[in-house]
């Protein structure tokens, strides 16, 4: 299979045989670029936050820190494919927005199918430059580049655009909107706020400033947000 696009990936599995098998699969898949193999989530944590990969093949059952717990700490741009010996974890894997799950013992055919699913997701995401949202019983097309931030209410979201006095109100959940947006362009900073970091001009005392609006950066999202900013910024020394 020939493609110009490559996905960076990593493997975390505390079973050496399983990790080695996945490594052999990744190395022979032309569109995957293996960046690391780890025997625990703790060993991978620092590297995958400072240099995130596109796809992480992540074992669910691990001591100290499970794959399910670790998946919630990953940068938004990293998509997870869980690996597990227990089929009952399949439902849980989708609750944390995993791309797919692989049931051990894993065949190369199953691995390749999951990897291709990831490739398709990133290809679609890369091509998205606008979205449709439902508002006032009609569909409105919005250019992503105009979005400043999104605020979640109970059953609605408010989408704030450049050069618009009033936000667009849409009946949608924050999760559904987050899933539509490219993870390399938008990031959640609070359970009620998603921002487009390229539109940020000021960050002050763990708050993002948009004009007279101050958006809080909550503790749950603080690490991933500042990691994102660090990867896309040049910080000058004092």
Short mmCIF file of C-alpha atoms in Angstrom, two decimals:
data_model
loop_
_atom_site.label_atom_id
_atom_site.label_comp_id
_atom_site.label_asym_id
_atom_site.label_seq_id
_atom_site.Cartn_x
_atom_site.Cartn_y
_atom_site.Cartn_z
CA UNK A 1 0.00 0.00 0.00
CA UNK A 2 1.46 3.34 -1.04
CA UNK A 3 0.61 6.62 0.59
CA UNK A 4 2.39 9.92 1.17
CA UNK A 5 0.88 10.33 4.62
CA UNK A 6 2.46 8.58 7.60
CA UNK A 7 1.20 8.26 11.14
CA UNK A 8 3.57 8.29 14.09
CA UNK A 9 2.75 5.60 16.63
CA UNK A 10 3.88 4.07 19.91
CA UNK A 11 3.19 0.86 21.84
CA UNK A 12 2.59 0.36 25.55
CA UNK A 13 2.25 -3.20 26.84
CA UNK A 14 3.69 -4.76 29.98
CA UNK A 15 3.86 -8.20 28.30
CA UNK A 16 7.14 -8.40 26.34
CA UNK A 17 5.83 -10.97 23.83
CA UNK A 18 2.74 -8.88 23.07
CA UNK A 19 4.80 -5.69 22.77
CA UNK A 20 7.29 -7.37 20.44
CA UNK A 21 4.50 -8.71 18.26
CA UNK A 22 2.92 -5.28 17.90
CA UNK A 23 6.33 -3.80 17.18
CA UNK A 24 6.85 -6.29 14.31
CA UNK A 25 3.41 -5.40 12.94
CA UNK A 26 4.07 -1.65 13.10
CA UNK A 27 7.49 -1.95 11.45
CA UNK A 28 6.07 -3.76 8.43
CA UNK A 29 3.14 -1.40 7.96
CA UNK A 30 4.26 1.22 5.39
CA UNK A 31 2.17 4.12 6.67
CA UNK A 32 3.20 3.74 10.34
CA UNK A 33 6.31 5.33 11.84
CA UNK A 34 7.06 3.67 15.18
CA UNK A 35 8.48 6.14 17.69
CA UNK A 36 8.65 4.03 20.81
CA UNK A 37 7.78 0.86 22.71
CA UNK A 38 7.21 0.95 26.47
CA UNK A 39 6.50 -1.62 29.18
CA UNK A 40 4.38 0.72 31.31
CA UNK A 41 2.32 3.87 31.03
CA UNK A 42 4.49 5.56 33.65
CA UNK A 43 7.63 5.05 31.56
CA UNK A 44 5.92 6.55 28.52
CA UNK A 45 4.15 9.45 30.21
CA UNK A 46 6.77 12.18 29.88
CA UNK A 47 7.78 11.37 26.31
CA UNK A 48 4.23 11.08 24.99
CA UNK A 49 3.28 14.42 26.52
CA UNK A 50 6.24 16.38 25.16
CA UNK A 51 6.36 14.55 21.80
CA UNK A 52 2.90 13.07 21.21
CA UNK A 53 2.28 10.48 18.53
CA UNK A 54 -0.73 10.22 16.25
CA UNK A 55 -1.70 6.70 17.36
CA UNK A 56 -1.02 4.80 20.57
CA UNK A 57 -1.50 1.02 20.78
CA UNK A 58 -2.30 0.79 24.47
CA UNK A 59 -2.80 -2.27 26.66
CA UNK A 60 -5.70 -1.89 29.08
CA UNK A 61 -4.60 -4.28 31.84
CA UNK A 62 -1.37 -2.96 33.37
CA UNK A 63 -0.13 -2.56 36.95
CA UNK A 64 0.23 0.84 38.65
CA UNK A 65 -1.59 2.79 35.92
CA UNK A 66 -4.09 1.08 33.63
CA UNK A 67 -4.40 1.87 29.96
CA UNK A 68 -7.91 3.19 30.53
CA UNK A 69 -6.66 5.64 33.17
CA UNK A 70 -3.66 6.68 31.09
CA UNK A 71 -5.80 7.33 27.99
CA UNK A 72 -7.53 10.17 29.86
CA UNK A 73 -4.18 11.91 30.40
CA UNK A 74 -3.04 11.89 26.78
CA UNK A 75 -2.87 14.98 24.55
CA UNK A 76 -6.01 15.43 22.46
CA UNK A 77 -4.11 14.87 19.22
CA UNK A 78 -3.17 11.31 20.20
CA UNK A 79 -5.75 8.70 19.22
CA UNK A 80 -5.86 5.40 21.09
CA UNK A 81 -6.27 1.83 19.85
CA UNK A 82 -6.67 -0.38 22.91
CA UNK A 83 -5.28 -3.89 23.09
CA UNK A 84 -6.79 -6.33 25.55
CA UNK A 85 -7.27 -10.01 26.31
CA UNK A 86 -10.73 -9.33 27.72
CA UNK A 87 -13.65 -8.60 25.43
CA UNK A 88 -15.68 -6.95 28.20
CA UNK A 89 -13.41 -3.90 27.96
CA UNK A 90 -14.64 -3.12 24.45
CA UNK A 91 -17.54 -0.96 25.67
CA UNK A 92 -15.28 0.94 28.08
CA UNK A 93 -12.80 1.66 25.29
CA UNK A 94 -15.44 3.54 23.32
CA UNK A 95 -16.50 5.51 26.39
CA UNK A 96 -13.08 7.16 26.43
CA UNK A 97 -13.29 7.90 22.71
CA UNK A 98 -10.84 5.26 21.50
CA UNK A 99 -10.57 4.76 17.74
CA UNK A 100 -10.69 0.98 18.04
CA UNK A 101 -9.77 -1.98 20.20
CA UNK A 102 -7.87 -5.17 19.38
CA UNK A 103 -8.60 -8.45 21.12
CA UNK A 104 -5.58 -10.62 21.95
CA UNK A 105 -4.16 -12.73 20.40
CA UNK A 106 -3.89 -10.08 17.70
CA UNK A 107 -3.46 -11.08 14.06
CA UNK A 108 -1.70 -8.82 11.59
CA UNK A 109 -4.93 -8.57 9.57
CA UNK A 110 -6.77 -7.16 12.62
CA UNK A 111 -3.86 -4.83 13.42
CA UNK A 112 -3.76 -3.52 9.85
CA UNK A 113 -7.51 -2.95 9.81
CA UNK A 114 -7.32 -0.87 13.01
CA UNK A 115 -4.30 1.06 11.71
CA UNK A 116 -6.16 1.79 8.48
CA UNK A 117 -9.10 3.06 10.51
CA UNK A 118 -6.71 5.50 12.20
CA UNK A 119 -5.30 6.56 8.83
CA UNK A 120 -8.81 7.22 7.51
CA UNK A 121 -9.65 9.29 10.60
CA UNK A 122 -6.56 11.49 10.27
CA UNK A 123 -7.07 11.88 6.51
CA UNK A 124 -10.61 13.12 7.09
CA UNK A 125 -9.47 15.39 9.90
CA UNK A 126 -6.71 16.92 7.78
CA UNK A 127 -9.17 17.75 5.01
CA UNK A 128 -11.73 19.46 7.26
CA UNK A 129 -11.72 23.25 7.03
CA UNK A 130 -15.38 23.90 7.86
CA UNK A 131 -18.25 22.28 9.73
CA UNK A 132 -22.04 22.39 9.58
CA UNK A 133 -23.95 23.15 12.76
CA UNK A 134 -27.69 23.18 13.36
CA UNK A 135 -29.08 26.50 14.54
CA UNK A 136 -32.63 27.88 14.42
CA UNK A 137 -33.93 24.88 12.45
CA UNK A 138 -31.33 25.33 9.73
CA UNK A 139 -27.80 24.16 8.97
CA UNK A 140 -25.07 26.78 8.98
CA UNK A 141 -21.61 26.25 7.54
CA UNK A 142 -18.77 27.65 9.65
CA UNK A 143 -15.15 28.05 8.58
CA UNK A 144 -12.92 26.59 11.28
CA UNK A 145 -10.45 29.42 10.91
CA UNK A 146 -13.08 31.88 12.17
CA UNK A 147 -13.75 30.06 15.45
CA UNK A 148 -12.27 31.68 18.56
CA UNK A 149 -13.74 29.40 21.21
CA UNK A 150 -16.76 27.27 22.05
CA UNK A 151 -18.70 27.37 25.30
CA UNK A 152 -20.83 24.46 26.46
CA UNK A 153 -24.12 25.00 28.22
CA UNK A 154 -26.42 22.24 29.46
CA UNK A 155 -27.80 21.03 26.12
CA UNK A 156 -26.35 23.68 23.82
CA UNK A 157 -23.05 25.11 22.68
CA UNK A 158 -22.21 28.70 21.86
CA UNK A 159 -19.69 29.13 19.05
CA UNK A 160 -17.84 32.45 19.14
CA UNK A 161 -16.48 33.69 15.82
CA UNK A 162 -14.09 36.42 14.78
CA UNK A 163 -15.76 39.67 13.79
CA UNK A 164 -19.16 38.54 15.08
CA UNK A 165 -20.85 40.30 18.00
CA UNK A 166 -23.10 37.37 18.90
CA UNK A 167 -22.24 33.65 19.12
CA UNK A 168 -23.97 30.92 17.15
CA UNK A 169 -26.21 28.84 19.41
CA UNK A 170 -26.54 25.16 18.50
CA UNK A 171 -28.28 22.18 20.07
CA UNK A 172 -25.26 19.90 20.55
CA UNK A 173 -23.07 18.40 23.25
CA UNK A 174 -19.49 19.49 23.86
CA UNK A 175 -18.32 15.96 23.11
CA UNK A 176 -20.01 15.87 19.69
CA UNK A 177 -18.46 19.22 18.78
CA UNK A 178 -15.04 18.16 20.09
CA UNK A 179 -15.20 15.00 17.95
CA UNK A 180 -15.90 17.10 14.84
CA UNK A 181 -12.95 19.43 15.33
CA UNK A 182 -9.36 18.59 14.27
CA UNK A 183 -7.41 17.73 17.43
CA UNK A 184 -4.29 19.48 16.15
CA UNK A 185 -6.17 22.82 15.92
CA UNK A 186 -8.57 22.83 18.88
CA UNK A 187 -8.10 21.85 22.50
CA UNK A 188 -10.35 21.58 25.52
CA UNK A 189 -9.26 23.73 28.45
CA UNK A 190 -12.28 23.30 30.71
CA UNK A 191 -15.32 21.04 30.77
CA UNK A 192 -17.25 24.02 29.38
CA UNK A 193 -14.70 25.49 26.93
CA UNK A 194 -12.84 24.49 23.76
CA UNK A 195 -10.41 27.00 22.23
CA UNK A 196 -8.44 27.43 19.04
CA UNK A 197 -4.92 28.16 20.35
CA UNK A 198 -3.80 30.04 17.22
CA UNK A 199 -6.40 32.68 18.09
CA UNK A 200 -5.06 33.24 21.60
CA UNK A 201 -3.16 36.48 22.13
CA UNK A 202 -2.99 36.57 25.95
CA UNK A 203 -2.80 33.93 28.70
CA UNK A 204 -2.97 35.43 32.17
CA UNK A 205 -3.00 33.62 35.53
CA UNK A 206 -4.30 30.37 34.07
CA UNK A 207 -6.95 32.21 32.10
CA UNK A 208 -7.23 32.77 28.36
CA UNK A 209 -8.19 36.30 27.42
CA UNK A 210 -10.45 36.99 24.44
CA UNK A 211 -11.23 40.70 24.59
CA UNK A 212 -13.24 41.18 27.79
CA UNK A 213 -13.87 37.45 28.19
CA UNK A 214 -11.72 35.37 30.55
CA UNK A 215 -11.76 31.61 29.97
CA UNK A 216 -10.53 29.49 32.89
CA UNK A 217 -8.00 26.70 32.35
CA UNK A 218 -9.09 23.98 34.75
CA UNK A 219 -6.70 21.68 36.60
CA UNK A 220 -7.96 18.63 34.67
CA UNK A 221 -6.90 20.16 31.34
CA UNK A 222 -4.00 22.38 32.41
CA UNK A 223 -1.17 19.94 31.67
CA UNK A 224 -2.36 18.98 28.20
CA UNK A 225 -3.06 22.63 27.31
CA UNK A 226 0.37 23.91 28.33
CA UNK A 227 2.03 20.93 26.64
CA UNK A 228 0.15 21.86 23.47
CA UNK A 229 1.24 25.49 23.77
CA UNK A 230 4.85 24.46 24.40
CA UNK A 231 4.91 22.31 21.27
CA UNK A 232 3.60 25.15 19.14
CA UNK A 233 5.48 28.07 20.67
CA UNK A 234 8.91 29.56 21.10
CA UNK A 235 9.42 30.54 24.73
CA UNK A 236 12.11 33.13 25.33
CA UNK A 237 14.26 32.85 28.41
CA UNK A 238 14.13 35.46 31.14
#
